[in-house]
Short mmCIF file of C-alpha atoms in Angstrom, two decimals:
data_model
loop_
_atom_site.label_atom_id
_atom_site.label_comp_id
_atom_site.label_asym_id
_atom_site.label_seq_id
_atom_site.Cartn_x
_atom_site.Cartn_y
_atom_site.Cartn_z
CA MET A 10 44.85 -39.27 -84.33
CA SER A 11 43.58 -38.19 -80.93
CA GLU A 12 43.94 -40.18 -77.75
CA ILE A 13 41.60 -43.14 -77.44
CA ASN A 14 39.21 -43.14 -74.50
CA TRP A 15 38.69 -46.90 -74.08
CA HIS A 16 35.75 -48.62 -72.44
CA GLN A 17 36.15 -52.30 -71.59
CA ASP A 18 33.77 -54.88 -70.19
CA ASP A 19 33.37 -58.64 -70.07
CA VAL A 20 29.78 -58.83 -71.31
CA THR A 21 29.03 -61.68 -73.73
CA PHE A 22 25.76 -62.71 -75.32
CA GLU A 23 24.31 -65.95 -76.61
CA THR A 24 22.63 -64.47 -79.67
CA MET A 25 23.53 -61.95 -82.32
CA ARG A 26 20.28 -60.07 -81.63
CA GLU A 27 21.27 -59.48 -77.98
CA ALA A 28 24.70 -58.28 -79.13
CA GLU A 29 23.09 -55.92 -81.65
CA VAL A 30 20.91 -54.30 -78.99
CA TRP A 31 23.95 -53.86 -76.74
CA ALA A 32 26.07 -52.46 -79.59
CA ASP A 33 23.32 -50.05 -80.59
CA SER A 34 23.29 -48.59 -77.09
CA LEU A 35 27.11 -48.39 -77.11
CA SER A 36 27.11 -46.59 -80.44
CA ASN A 37 25.30 -43.69 -78.75
CA GLU A 38 28.31 -43.23 -76.46
CA PHE A 39 30.53 -43.06 -79.54
CA TYR A 40 28.20 -40.59 -81.29
CA SER A 41 28.18 -38.33 -78.22
CA ARG A 42 31.99 -38.72 -77.95
CA VAL A 43 31.90 -40.13 -74.42
CA ILE A 44 34.14 -42.95 -75.64
CA ASN A 45 35.94 -43.63 -78.90
CA GLY A 46 37.22 -47.13 -78.22
CA TYR A 47 35.70 -50.37 -76.95
CA ILE A 48 37.27 -53.69 -75.88
CA THR A 49 35.18 -56.86 -75.60
CA PRO A 50 35.64 -60.63 -75.47
CA ASP A 51 32.47 -61.07 -77.58
CA ASN A 52 33.07 -61.03 -81.33
CA LYS A 53 29.32 -60.53 -81.91
CA ILE A 54 29.39 -57.21 -80.08
CA ALA A 55 32.50 -56.08 -81.96
CA TYR A 56 30.92 -57.02 -85.29
CA ALA A 57 27.62 -55.25 -84.58
CA LEU A 58 29.30 -52.17 -83.12
CA SER A 59 31.59 -51.87 -86.15
CA PHE A 60 28.59 -52.10 -88.44
CA TYR A 61 26.65 -49.38 -86.61
CA LEU A 62 29.63 -47.03 -86.44
CA ALA A 63 30.56 -47.54 -90.09
CA SER A 64 27.12 -46.29 -91.12
CA LEU A 65 28.27 -42.74 -90.29
CA ASP A 66 30.23 -41.01 -93.04
CA ILE A 67 32.12 -38.90 -90.51
CA LEU A 68 33.92 -41.82 -88.80
CA ILE A 69 36.74 -44.15 -89.76
CA VAL A 70 36.25 -47.44 -87.91
CA HIS A 71 39.21 -49.59 -86.88
CA THR A 72 39.07 -53.14 -85.54
CA GLN A 73 41.62 -55.51 -84.09
CA GLU A 74 41.53 -59.09 -82.85
CA ILE A 75 44.11 -59.89 -80.15
CA LEU A 76 45.00 -63.24 -78.63
CA ALA A 77 45.55 -62.74 -74.89
CA ASP A 78 45.72 -65.45 -72.22
CA ASN A 79 44.53 -68.16 -74.65
CA SER A 80 41.39 -66.26 -75.62
CA TYR A 81 40.56 -63.48 -78.04
CA VAL A 82 39.62 -59.90 -77.26
CA TYR A 83 38.26 -57.52 -79.86
CA LYS A 84 38.97 -53.81 -80.11
CA VAL A 85 36.83 -51.32 -82.00
CA TRP A 86 37.83 -47.68 -82.18
CA VAL A 87 37.03 -44.68 -84.31
CA GLU A 88 38.56 -41.51 -85.56
CA GLU A 89 36.79 -38.65 -87.22
CA LYS A 90 37.33 -38.00 -90.91
CA GLU A 91 38.88 -34.66 -91.68
#
């Protein structure tokens, strides 16, 4: 597996629709290989981003939920299938 180029932010949304729009724009950065990992405190973003990325047959999508400082952060990262 290659090195993960993480992007992290603290954006959170009230609705799933807002998170989907955000995740859709993030998925373009994954497709263009600008980033291959994302860390967020918003489980809606992680869910939507995982869904968008999993729609490509060339990627393996990984997710992780981590408890840090009494709150959760969510990691989504990809690797290319061989």
